[in-house]
Amino acid sequence: MNSRQLFRRSRLRLAAWYALVMGGILSLSGLCMARALVQANWVALEREIESIAGTLHDSLEPMLPPSKAPTDLLQQIFPDLCIVEQPCELNPSPIQRHTIGISDRTNYYIRLFDNQENLLAFSPNQPEPLPSNLNPTTWQTLQTKEGNRYHQFTTILHSAAYAHVPEEAAYEHPSWGYLQVGRTLAAFDAELQRLQWIFIGGFLLALGLTAIASWLLSGLAMQPIYQSYQRQQQFTANAAHELRSPLASLLATVEAILRLPPEQSEQVPALLKTVERQGHRLSQLVADLLLLASLEEDTTAKLAQPCSLNDIVADLTEELAELAAMTDINLSSQLPDLEIHVMGHESQLYRLVSNLIANAIQYTPSGGSVVVSLAPHDRFATITVKDTGIGIPAKEQSRIFERFCRVNGDRSRKSGGTGLGLAIARAIVHRHQGQITVKSEVDQGSVFTVRLGIATEKNKKQPWT
Ligand code: ADP
């Protein structure tokens, strides 16, 4: 499987997980919302039934007849109801209608029971078949054979007529009877079904959108990994290429030495010098690669120490003065009077500044100048290495800190450059939580600026890796 396929598969897997998790969360919250909505509707419905039953109870209380056979009076009070064992008059006159009843006769029904739990009267629209004996459970949900559902409330009906009955009798007959108010759940069920469809539709839509979003998000998440993988591959290829050339020329030189006829043996020392140079170059390259790896992997967990930048700049200006003089370059330094310390690794800071000065000397033609200056700015120290050299084209300036980047390939190679100097410099600066920038103009020169935090009395005491 090639890397593209591998990344595609990983992206797919990541997208599937994203979709699964997001879909799960979405459907769970959707379910909770739907549940809350249904519950709220149900509570409102029960409250409505209960309030109708209460109103009816209060209106009936003073009118209920005390007699044991109240059917005649009931007919007058409830012209809308059918009286048990009597023909049901379904069309009461408008005057009768106003006697007592509920305005919404299509949705609601009433049933009246005496205190022996015998059915006395009922609305003609009560669901069939409802038993004629009482089930005193307060709330019931019933379902007819056709599948229509009803919700029913049962309450005790008191009569004002019993208020004068002696206590014992009142104990025996605590109530006049029972009132049942029910309503059809057709509208509620229709709403429930509508909610269900909305939920299913919304869920499918959310799932589709989640899948698309997951695919895009996983692409975004994989991008830096893919780029880093590509950079790694490029680095391996570059490293192999850099190692191959000196190795090939080293092998060729050794072969030439071996084939040299004995009469030309005086050439051997010169050829061995070349082998030595190539060996040095290889070992320098490997050392640079290892240093870069250790800097980037953060494996050198050495304790940081206060390092004097004044000393580092002064030492390196002195050390490299000879190299500068060889190519007729004027190397000078400008140091502040006060001592500037930063917390870090001295050897790494030496390497950083020496790389910058060496580059400035290397890329400045004879007769030019290189100035290294150190200055404090608030809580930061800035080291600038300014040369009057060949400069770097604007479009290359962002690339020069990459590993094996060479603007002037031939010149860099000839002078022993590995193309890793600035990458190492940047890695050291980052390890010291600093910044490195470049300003350059072709044929005018370059200025490399390093900004590092000055060590304070407080952080001098803190361990830092
Ligand atoms: P090298 O070993 O090739 O010098 P570096 O990483 O140090 O590698 O530098 C990368 C490239 O940046 C060099 O090849 C060179 O083209 C360019 N460069 C670095 N410093 C300077 C400078 N002071 N002036 C001009 N070009 C520079």
Tab-separated table of C-alpha atoms and ligand atoms in Angstrom:
chain	number	residue	atom	x	y	z
A	1	MET	CA	0.000	0.000	0.000
A	2	ASN	CA	1.522	3.351	-0.986
A	3	SER	CA	1.493	6.402	1.266
A	4	ARG	CA	-1.427	8.039	-0.614
A	5	GLN	CA	-3.641	4.997	-0.100
A	6	LEU	CA	-2.553	4.780	3.529
A	7	PHE	CA	-3.471	8.420	4.165
A	8	ARG	CA	-6.766	8.030	2.331
A	9	ARG	CA	-7.655	5.024	4.442
A	10	SER	CA	-6.682	6.814	7.625
A	11	ARG	CA	-8.762	9.807	6.562
A	12	LEU	CA	-11.742	7.550	5.870
A	13	ARG	CA	-11.383	5.863	9.236
A	14	LEU	CA	-11.079	9.209	10.998
A	15	ALA	CA	-14.121	10.563	9.121
A	16	ALA	CA	-16.124	7.462	10.078
A	17	TRP	CA	-15.240	7.944	13.738
A	18	TYR	CA	-16.054	11.643	13.579
A	19	ALA	CA	-19.409	10.876	11.919
A	20	LEU	CA	-20.176	8.145	14.441
A	21	VAL	CA	-19.397	10.287	17.461
A	22	MET	CA	-21.034	13.463	16.139
A	23	GLY	CA	-24.050	11.506	14.811
A	24	GLY	CA	-24.388	9.808	18.202
A	25	ILE	CA	-24.251	13.093	20.084
A	26	LEU	CA	-26.667	14.749	17.646
A	27	SER	CA	-29.217	11.938	17.765
A	28	LEU	CA	-28.975	11.709	21.546
A	29	SER	CA	-29.625	15.423	21.955
A	30	GLY	CA	-32.394	15.237	19.304
A	31	LEU	CA	-33.994	12.352	21.185
A	32	CYS	CA	-33.795	14.247	24.461
A	33	MET	CA	-35.372	17.325	22.867
A	34	ALA	CA	-38.170	15.289	21.264
A	35	ARG	CA	-38.767	13.524	24.580
A	36	ALA	CA	-38.970	16.855	26.420
A	37	LEU	CA	-41.364	18.217	23.798
A	38	VAL	CA	-43.665	15.166	24.002
A	39	GLN	CA	-43.543	15.296	27.787
A	40	ALA	CA	-44.481	18.999	27.783
A	41	ASN	CA	-47.428	18.316	25.432
A	42	TRP	CA	-48.557	15.415	27.614
A	43	VAL	CA	-48.403	17.480	30.796
A	44	ALA	CA	-50.372	20.313	29.099
A	45	LEU	CA	-52.973	17.790	27.920
A	46	GLU	CA	-53.393	16.294	31.402
A	47	ARG	CA	-53.632	19.753	32.912
A	48	GLU	CA	-56.384	20.649	30.431
A	49	ILE	CA	-58.383	17.490	31.212
A	50	GLU	CA	-57.913	18.028	34.933
A	51	SER	CA	-59.030	21.651	34.740
A	52	ILE	CA	-62.142	20.695	32.731
A	53	ALA	CA	-62.945	18.001	35.280
A	54	GLY	CA	-62.465	20.532	38.091
A	55	THR	CA	-64.725	23.098	36.458
A	56	LEU	CA	-67.378	20.457	35.842
A	57	HIS	CA	-67.120	19.217	39.407
A	58	ASP	CA	-67.515	22.719	40.837
A	59	SER	CA	-70.508	23.498	38.594
A	60	LEU	CA	-72.170	20.190	39.360
A	61	GLU	CA	-71.638	20.185	43.098
A	62	PRO	CA	-74.588	22.468	44.025
A	63	MET	CA	-76.937	20.873	41.482
A	64	LEU	CA	-76.540	17.194	42.132
A	65	PRO	CA	-79.726	15.615	43.453
A	66	PRO	CA	-79.429	13.703	46.774
A	67	SER	CA	-81.859	11.023	45.599
A	68	LYS	CA	-80.733	7.439	45.137
A	69	ALA	CA	-82.186	7.418	41.612
A	70	PRO	CA	-81.096	10.699	40.163
A	71	THR	CA	-81.527	9.888	36.500
A	72	ASP	CA	-84.483	12.234	35.889
A	73	LEU	CA	-82.619	15.203	37.247
A	74	LEU	CA	-79.452	14.227	35.472
A	75	GLN	CA	-81.304	14.351	32.171
A	76	GLN	CA	-82.073	17.987	32.880
A	77	ILE	CA	-78.628	18.894	34.123
A	78	PHE	CA	-76.807	17.085	31.320
A	79	PRO	CA	-78.868	17.344	28.187
A	80	ASP	CA	-75.729	16.280	26.249
A	81	LEU	CA	-75.424	12.958	28.026
A	82	CYS	CA	-77.126	9.667	27.432
A	83	ILE	CA	-78.748	8.283	30.553
A	84	VAL	CA	-78.195	4.593	31.181
A	85	GLU	CA	-81.193	2.443	30.256
A	86	GLN	CA	-82.963	5.368	28.611
A	87	PRO	CA	-83.196	6.292	24.969
A	88	CYS	CA	-80.374	8.636	24.096
A	89	GLU	CA	-81.495	12.053	22.794
A	90	LEU	CA	-78.544	13.187	20.841
A	91	ASN	CA	-79.719	16.575	19.712
A	92	PRO	CA	-80.483	18.775	22.683
A	93	SER	CA	-82.027	22.145	22.085
A	94	PRO	CA	-79.704	25.180	22.240
A	95	ILE	CA	-81.251	26.151	25.596
A	96	GLN	CA	-80.630	22.719	27.021
A	97	ARG	CA	-77.083	22.817	25.749
A	98	HIS	CA	-76.307	25.718	27.965
A	99	THR	CA	-77.517	24.023	31.102
A	100	ILE	CA	-74.207	22.364	31.723
A	101	GLY	CA	-71.629	20.700	29.555
A	102	ILE	CA	-68.335	21.133	27.898
A	103	SER	CA	-67.937	23.259	24.857
A	104	ASP	CA	-65.608	20.829	22.968
A	105	ARG	CA	-67.960	17.884	22.584
A	106	THR	CA	-66.037	16.262	19.763
A	107	ASN	CA	-62.778	15.768	21.633
A	108	TYR	CA	-64.057	15.271	25.182
A	109	TYR	CA	-66.446	12.838	26.757
A	110	ILE	CA	-67.923	12.610	30.257
A	111	ARG	CA	-69.060	9.615	32.286
A	112	LEU	CA	-70.948	9.809	35.558
A	113	PHE	CA	-71.038	7.027	38.139
A	114	ASP	CA	-72.915	6.810	41.393
A	115	ASN	CA	-71.057	6.031	44.585
A	116	GLN	CA	-71.780	2.273	44.040
A	117	GLU	CA	-69.629	2.649	40.928
A	118	ASN	CA	-72.608	2.101	38.563
A	119	LEU	CA	-72.636	4.054	35.345
A	120	LEU	CA	-75.401	6.684	35.351
A	121	ALA	CA	-74.761	8.802	32.298
A	122	PHE	CA	-72.228	9.141	29.509
A	123	SER	CA	-71.448	11.246	26.504
A	124	PRO	CA	-72.588	9.630	23.282
A	125	ASN	CA	-69.062	10.053	21.805
A	126	GLN	CA	-67.383	7.964	24.497
A	127	PRO	CA	-65.017	5.383	23.030
A	128	GLU	CA	-66.483	1.925	22.417
A	129	PRO	CA	-66.458	-0.478	24.128
A	130	LEU	CA	-65.986	1.120	27.539
A	131	PRO	CA	-67.060	-1.054	30.477
A	132	SER	CA	-70.069	0.168	32.455
A	133	ASN	CA	-68.372	-0.475	35.781
A	134	LEU	CA	-65.893	2.019	37.158
A	135	ASN	CA	-62.133	1.705	37.085
A	136	PRO	CA	-61.189	4.247	39.763
A	137	THR	CA	-57.564	4.685	38.582
A	138	THR	CA	-57.018	8.450	38.324
A	139	TRP	CA	-55.322	8.467	34.932
A	140	GLN	CA	-55.945	5.861	32.268
A	141	THR	CA	-55.006	5.606	28.637
A	142	LEU	CA	-57.399	3.500	26.589
A	143	GLN	CA	-57.200	2.173	23.068
A	144	THR	CA	-60.146	1.157	20.910
A	145	LYS	CA	-60.095	-1.768	18.484
A	146	GLU	CA	-59.537	0.708	15.637
A	147	GLY	CA	-56.402	1.943	17.385
A	148	ASN	CA	-57.791	5.322	18.571
A	149	ARG	CA	-56.325	6.311	21.903
A	150	TYR	CA	-58.064	8.176	24.742
A	151	HIS	CA	-56.776	9.617	27.970
A	152	GLN	CA	-59.156	9.626	30.889
A	153	PHE	CA	-59.280	11.269	34.306
A	154	THR	CA	-61.418	9.965	37.160
A	155	THR	CA	-62.352	12.078	40.156
A	156	ILE	CA	-64.731	11.752	43.071
A	157	LEU	CA	-67.878	13.826	42.724
A	158	HIS	CA	-69.102	15.487	45.867
A	159	SER	CA	-72.596	16.841	46.284
A	160	ALA	CA	-73.610	19.853	48.339
A	161	ALA	CA	-76.748	17.850	49.308
A	162	TYR	CA	-74.602	15.527	51.484
A	163	ALA	CA	-73.251	18.425	53.510
A	164	HIS	CA	-76.200	18.070	55.977
A	165	VAL	CA	-75.964	14.316	56.348
A	166	PRO	CA	-74.838	13.164	59.810
A	167	GLU	CA	-71.148	12.304	60.125
A	168	GLU	CA	-71.598	8.516	60.085
A	169	ALA	CA	-73.702	8.598	56.989
A	170	ALA	CA	-71.165	10.923	55.379
A	171	TYR	CA	-68.509	8.372	56.272
A	172	GLU	CA	-70.514	5.639	54.536
A	173	HIS	CA	-71.249	7.862	51.564
A	174	PRO	CA	-68.278	10.180	51.349
A	175	SER	CA	-69.075	11.052	47.788
A	176	TRP	CA	-72.025	11.438	45.483
A	177	GLY	CA	-70.302	9.420	42.803
A	178	TYR	CA	-67.554	9.643	40.263
A	179	LEU	CA	-66.875	11.828	37.290
A	180	GLN	CA	-64.773	10.659	34.406
A	181	VAL	CA	-63.526	13.125	31.820
A	182	GLY	CA	-61.645	11.781	28.853
A	183	ARG	CA	-60.403	13.091	25.582
A	184	THR	CA	-59.273	11.614	22.329
A	185	LEU	CA	-55.517	11.508	21.771
A	186	ALA	CA	-55.935	11.794	17.985
A	187	ALA	CA	-54.417	15.297	17.843
A	188	PHE	CA	-51.693	14.344	20.288
A	189	ASP	CA	-50.840	11.194	18.319
A	190	ALA	CA	-50.844	13.140	15.062
A	191	GLU	CA	-48.424	15.624	16.629
A	192	LEU	CA	-46.331	12.740	17.908
A	193	GLN	CA	-46.165	11.231	14.441
A	194	ARG	CA	-45.273	14.626	12.937
A	195	LEU	CA	-42.467	14.915	15.488
A	196	GLN	CA	-41.294	11.438	14.616
A	197	TRP	CA	-41.079	12.295	10.933
A	198	ILE	CA	-39.339	15.561	11.689
A	199	PHE	CA	-36.908	13.675	13.892
A	200	ILE	CA	-36.221	10.967	11.290
A	201	GLY	CA	-35.851	13.572	8.509
A	202	GLY	CA	-33.689	15.797	10.699
A	203	PHE	CA	-31.611	12.841	11.777
A	204	LEU	CA	-30.965	11.724	8.194
A	205	LEU	CA	-30.132	15.290	7.155
A	206	ALA	CA	-27.859	15.766	10.169
A	207	LEU	CA	-26.206	12.427	9.438
A	208	GLY	CA	-25.550	13.451	5.823
A	209	LEU	CA	-24.186	16.843	6.849
A	210	THR	CA	-22.144	15.216	9.611
A	211	ALA	CA	-20.654	12.760	7.118
A	212	ILE	CA	-19.667	15.611	4.771
A	213	ALA	CA	-18.329	17.733	7.646
A	214	SER	CA	-16.433	14.727	9.026
A	215	TRP	CA	-14.807	14.070	5.675
A	216	LEU	CA	-13.732	17.726	5.386
A	217	LEU	CA	-12.586	17.907	9.020
A	218	SER	CA	-10.618	14.690	8.789
A	219	GLY	CA	-8.986	16.098	5.635
A	220	LEU	CA	-7.994	19.189	7.609
A	221	ALA	CA	-6.708	17.063	10.472
A	222	MET	CA	-4.674	14.845	8.157
A	223	GLN	CA	-3.162	17.755	6.239
A	224	PRO	CA	-0.370	18.642	8.704
A	225	ILE	CA	0.427	14.949	9.194
A	226	TYR	CA	0.588	14.421	5.440
A	227	GLN	CA	2.745	17.506	4.977
A	228	SER	CA	5.070	16.439	7.767
A	229	TYR	CA	5.262	12.950	6.240
A	230	GLN	CA	6.105	14.436	2.843
A	231	ARG	CA	8.740	16.685	4.440
A	232	GLN	CA	10.204	13.640	6.149
A	233	GLN	CA	10.318	11.756	2.868
A	234	GLN	CA	11.894	14.752	1.145
A	235	PHE	CA	14.427	14.989	3.956
A	236	THR	CA	15.350	11.310	3.640
A	237	ALA	CA	15.758	11.712	-0.110
A	238	ASN	CA	17.874	14.872	0.360
A	239	ALA	CA	20.011	13.263	3.061
A	240	ALA	CA	20.599	10.215	0.869
A	241	HIS	CA	21.513	12.480	-2.036
A	242	GLU	CA	23.898	14.548	0.114
A	243	LEU	CA	25.597	11.416	1.402
A	244	ARG	CA	25.791	9.755	-1.987
A	245	SER	CA	27.923	12.403	-3.724
A	246	PRO	CA	30.834	12.518	-1.235
A	247	LEU	CA	30.647	8.738	-0.828
A	248	ALA	CA	30.828	8.195	-4.581
A	249	SER	CA	33.791	10.532	-4.949
A	250	LEU	CA	35.480	8.952	-1.919
A	251	LEU	CA	35.102	5.486	-3.451
A	252	ALA	CA	36.363	6.747	-6.806
A	253	THR	CA	39.468	8.238	-5.138
A	254	VAL	CA	40.158	5.029	-3.216
A	255	GLU	CA	39.798	3.057	-6.461
A	256	ALA	CA	42.187	5.427	-8.181
A	257	ILE	CA	44.742	4.918	-5.394
A	258	LEU	CA	44.414	1.148	-5.675
A	259	ARG	CA	44.923	1.213	-9.455
A	260	LEU	CA	47.845	3.583	-9.312
A	261	PRO	CA	50.958	1.970	-10.863
A	262	PRO	CA	53.893	1.714	-8.418
A	263	GLU	CA	55.917	4.229	-10.434
A	264	GLN	CA	53.257	6.944	-9.689
A	265	SER	CA	53.203	6.294	-5.953
A	266	GLU	CA	54.259	9.890	-5.259
A	267	GLN	CA	50.616	10.897	-6.051
A	268	VAL	CA	49.253	8.808	-3.168
A	269	PRO	CA	49.596	11.425	-0.380
A	270	ALA	CA	47.660	13.991	-2.460
A	271	LEU	CA	44.935	11.476	-3.203
A	272	LEU	CA	44.781	10.466	0.458
A	273	LYS	CA	44.317	14.134	1.352
A	274	THR	CA	41.249	14.156	-0.894
A	275	VAL	CA	39.962	11.008	0.848
A	276	GLU	CA	40.502	12.695	4.198
A	277	ARG	CA	38.639	15.831	3.061
A	278	GLN	CA	35.741	13.766	1.763
A	279	GLY	CA	35.688	11.739	4.978
A	280	HIS	CA	35.560	14.963	6.993
A	281	ARG	CA	32.739	16.247	4.863
A	282	LEU	CA	30.780	13.037	5.384
A	283	SER	CA	31.365	13.019	9.099
A	284	GLN	CA	30.387	16.713	9.290
A	285	LEU	CA	27.175	15.947	7.415
A	286	VAL	CA	26.313	13.018	9.692
A	287	ALA	CA	27.139	15.084	12.800
A	288	ASP	CA	24.898	17.912	11.554
A	289	LEU	CA	22.079	15.487	10.846
A	290	LEU	CA	22.359	13.978	14.304
A	291	LEU	CA	22.479	17.407	15.938
A	292	LEU	CA	19.416	18.521	13.999
A	293	ALA	CA	17.544	15.358	14.934
A	294	SER	CA	18.438	15.757	18.603
A	295	LEU	CA	17.407	19.432	18.554
A	296	GLU	CA	14.090	18.698	16.899
A	297	GLU	CA	13.325	15.593	18.912
A	298	ASP	CA	14.181	17.444	22.118
A	299	THR	CA	16.187	14.492	23.440
A	300	THR	CA	18.946	16.569	25.033
A	301	ALA	CA	17.382	17.148	28.395
A	302	LYS	CA	20.343	19.087	29.746
A	303	LEU	CA	19.766	21.765	32.315
A	304	ALA	CA	20.006	25.287	30.961
A	305	GLN	CA	22.535	27.672	32.384
A	306	PRO	CA	22.990	31.413	32.195
A	307	CYS	CA	25.205	32.083	29.158
A	308	SER	CA	26.937	35.343	28.463
A	309	LEU	CA	26.127	36.496	24.936
A	310	ASN	CA	28.923	39.094	25.151
A	311	ASP	CA	31.433	36.279	25.585
A	312	ILE	CA	29.949	34.185	22.802
A	313	VAL	CA	29.967	37.043	20.268
A	314	ALA	CA	33.448	38.234	21.295
A	315	ASP	CA	34.948	34.710	21.194
A	316	LEU	CA	33.473	33.871	17.822
A	317	THR	CA	34.478	37.193	16.245
A	318	GLU	CA	37.996	36.492	17.352
A	319	GLU	CA	37.943	32.846	16.243
A	320	LEU	CA	36.563	33.573	12.803
A	321	ALA	CA	38.676	36.659	12.209
A	322	GLU	CA	41.298	34.484	10.527
A	323	LEU	CA	38.768	32.950	8.153
A	324	ALA	CA	37.498	36.433	7.298
A	325	ALA	CA	41.019	37.736	6.771
A	326	MET	CA	41.725	34.877	4.321
A	327	THR	CA	39.057	36.240	2.002
A	328	ASP	CA	39.814	39.864	2.781
A	329	ILE	CA	36.618	40.506	4.711
A	330	ASN	CA	36.470	42.960	7.563
A	331	LEU	CA	34.824	41.182	10.516
A	332	SER	CA	33.954	43.381	13.480
A	333	SER	CA	31.664	43.283	16.513
A	334	GLN	CA	29.674	45.849	18.480
A	335	LEU	CA	29.079	44.854	22.084
A	336	PRO	CA	27.166	46.705	24.803
A	337	ASP	CA	28.866	47.745	28.040
A	338	LEU	CA	26.595	45.704	30.214
A	339	GLU	CA	26.760	41.925	30.300
A	340	ILE	CA	23.764	40.154	28.679
A	341	HIS	CA	22.878	36.652	29.821
A	342	VAL	CA	20.334	34.272	28.414
A	343	MET	CA	19.255	30.925	29.824
A	344	GLY	CA	20.331	28.126	27.500
A	345	HIS	CA	22.963	25.695	26.338
A	346	GLU	CA	26.237	27.428	25.717
A	347	SER	CA	27.495	24.993	23.075
A	348	GLN	CA	24.267	25.391	21.113
A	349	LEU	CA	24.415	29.186	21.321
A	350	TYR	CA	28.031	29.083	20.098
A	351	ARG	CA	26.909	26.921	17.196
A	352	LEU	CA	24.055	29.310	16.365
A	353	VAL	CA	26.186	32.447	16.226
A	354	SER	CA	29.102	30.724	14.495
A	355	ASN	CA	26.788	29.382	11.765
A	356	LEU	CA	25.503	32.910	11.086
A	357	ILE	CA	28.955	34.516	11.062
A	358	ALA	CA	30.432	31.703	8.925
A	359	ASN	CA	27.624	32.114	6.404
A	360	ALA	CA	28.085	35.896	6.325
A	361	ILE	CA	31.801	35.434	5.597
A	362	GLN	CA	31.126	32.684	3.063
A	363	TYR	CA	28.544	34.636	1.073
A	364	THR	CA	30.374	37.978	1.099
A	365	PRO	CA	32.844	38.726	-1.699
A	366	SER	CA	36.392	39.895	-0.903
A	367	GLY	CA	36.619	43.465	0.324
A	368	GLY	CA	33.205	43.300	2.028
A	369	SER	CA	32.445	43.582	5.690
A	370	VAL	CA	30.585	41.589	8.352
A	371	VAL	CA	29.387	43.264	11.548
A	372	VAL	CA	28.129	41.270	14.516
A	373	SER	CA	26.274	43.310	17.097
A	374	LEU	CA	24.620	42.548	20.392
A	375	ALA	CA	22.087	44.848	22.044
A	376	PRO	CA	19.418	44.618	24.751
A	377	HIS	CA	15.802	45.599	23.898
A	378	ASP	CA	13.502	45.525	26.932
A	379	ARG	CA	13.473	41.926	28.105
A	380	PHE	CA	15.143	40.658	24.929
A	381	ALA	CA	18.641	40.474	23.551
A	382	THR	CA	19.189	40.852	19.831
A	383	ILE	CA	22.164	39.512	17.969
A	384	THR	CA	22.465	40.841	14.424
A	385	VAL	CA	24.880	39.550	11.821
A	386	LYS	CA	25.075	42.035	8.978
A	387	ASP	CA	27.074	41.496	5.814
A	388	THR	CA	27.612	43.301	2.529
A	389	GLY	CA	27.436	40.035	0.603
A	390	ILE	CA	25.560	38.586	-2.330
A	391	GLY	CA	22.177	38.737	-0.594
A	392	ILE	CA	19.232	36.348	-0.901
A	393	PRO	CA	16.377	36.781	-3.437
A	394	ALA	CA	13.077	37.684	-1.718
A	395	LYS	CA	11.334	34.491	-2.865
A	396	GLU	CA	14.102	32.314	-1.365
A	397	GLN	CA	14.140	34.053	2.013
A	398	SER	CA	11.308	31.955	3.429
A	399	ARG	CA	12.997	28.711	2.314
A	400	ILE	CA	16.561	29.192	3.530
A	401	PHE	CA	15.819	27.847	7.009
A	402	GLU	CA	14.646	24.531	5.548
A	403	ARG	CA	16.973	21.562	5.673
A	404	PHE	CA	19.247	21.188	2.622
A	405	CYS	CA	18.025	24.424	1.081
A	406	ARG	CA	20.719	26.091	-0.958
A	407	VAL	CA	20.287	29.305	-2.882
A	408	ASN	CA	23.729	29.096	-4.422
A	409	GLY	CA	24.120	25.346	-4.607
A	410	ASP	CA	27.509	25.130	-6.244
A	411	ARG	CA	29.166	27.780	-4.142
A	412	SER	CA	27.809	26.333	-0.920
A	413	ARG	CA	28.974	22.807	-1.786
A	414	LYS	CA	32.420	23.980	-2.901
A	415	SER	CA	32.975	25.748	0.401
A	416	GLY	CA	31.914	22.641	2.335
A	417	GLY	CA	28.379	23.823	3.201
A	418	THR	CA	26.005	21.015	4.053
A	419	GLY	CA	22.820	23.060	3.590
A	420	LEU	CA	21.935	22.400	7.225
A	421	GLY	CA	23.552	25.451	8.874
A	422	LEU	CA	20.450	27.665	9.002
A	423	ALA	CA	18.125	24.750	9.797
A	424	ILE	CA	20.335	24.022	12.828
A	425	ALA	CA	20.372	27.738	13.724
A	426	ARG	CA	16.574	27.899	13.604
A	427	ALA	CA	16.197	24.711	15.682
A	428	ILE	CA	18.562	26.135	18.346
A	429	VAL	CA	16.667	29.450	18.425
A	430	HIS	CA	13.349	27.628	18.810
A	431	ARG	CA	14.764	25.513	21.618
A	432	HIS	CA	15.679	28.764	23.373
A	433	GLN	CA	12.157	30.162	22.763
A	434	GLY	CA	13.553	32.861	20.521
A	435	GLN	CA	13.031	34.143	17.003
A	436	ILE	CA	15.264	34.318	13.964
A	437	THR	CA	14.547	36.574	10.987
A	438	VAL	CA	16.325	37.619	7.840
A	439	LYS	CA	16.300	40.789	5.782
A	440	SER	CA	18.244	40.689	2.591
A	441	GLU	CA	18.687	42.358	-0.762
A	442	VAL	CA	20.466	40.779	-3.686
A	443	ASP	CA	23.983	42.240	-4.148
A	444	GLN	CA	23.473	44.564	-1.172
A	445	GLY	CA	23.848	42.164	1.733
A	446	SER	CA	21.873	40.374	4.428
A	447	VAL	CA	20.984	40.944	8.052
A	448	PHE	CA	20.180	37.934	10.244
A	449	THR	CA	18.554	38.879	13.567
A	450	VAL	CA	18.182	36.548	16.533
A	451	ARG	CA	15.961	37.570	19.458
A	452	LEU	CA	16.339	35.759	22.763
A	453	GLY	CA	14.816	36.374	26.189
A	454	ILE	CA	17.287	37.863	28.682
A	455	ALA	CA	17.844	35.762	31.807
A	456	THR	CA	16.346	37.371	34.906
A	457	GLU	CA	17.349	36.696	38.482
A	458	LYS	CA	14.164	34.620	38.831
A	459	ASN	CA	14.560	32.322	35.826
A	460	LYS	CA	18.306	31.927	36.470
A	461	LYS	CA	17.285	29.791	39.438
A	462	GLN	CA	14.653	27.743	37.598
A	463	PRO	CA	15.651	24.504	35.850
A	464	TRP	CA	14.981	24.638	32.099
A	465	THR	CA	15.569	22.026	29.491
B	1	ADP	P1	25.022	26.126	3.649
B	1	ADP	O1	25.714	25.035	4.345
B	1	ADP	O2	24.755	25.854	2.216
B	1	ADP	O3	25.612	27.459	3.896
B	1	ADP	P2	22.839	27.112	5.252
B	1	ADP	O4	21.655	26.414	5.797
B	1	ADP	O5	23.777	27.721	6.194
B	1	ADP	O6	23.564	26.083	4.287
B	1	ADP	O7	22.315	28.231	4.287
B	1	ADP	C1	21.308	27.940	3.354
B	1	ADP	C2	21.437	28.821	2.148
B	1	ADP	O8	21.102	30.154	2.516
B	1	ADP	C3	22.868	28.894	1.632
B	1	ADP	O9	23.080	27.892	0.681
B	1	ADP	C4	22.889	30.265	0.988
B	1	ADP	O10	22.447	30.182	-0.343
B	1	ADP	C5	21.907	31.074	1.785
B	1	ADP	N1	22.574	31.987	2.750
B	1	ADP	C6	22.771	31.757	4.072
B	1	ADP	N2	23.393	32.793	4.659
B	1	ADP	C7	23.587	33.725	3.696
B	1	ADP	C8	24.157	35.032	3.664
B	1	ADP	N3	24.666	35.613	4.746
B	1	ADP	N4	24.178	35.701	2.473
B	1	ADP	C9	23.669	35.129	1.376
B	1	ADP	N5	23.101	33.905	1.340
B	1	ADP	C10	23.050	33.201	2.477
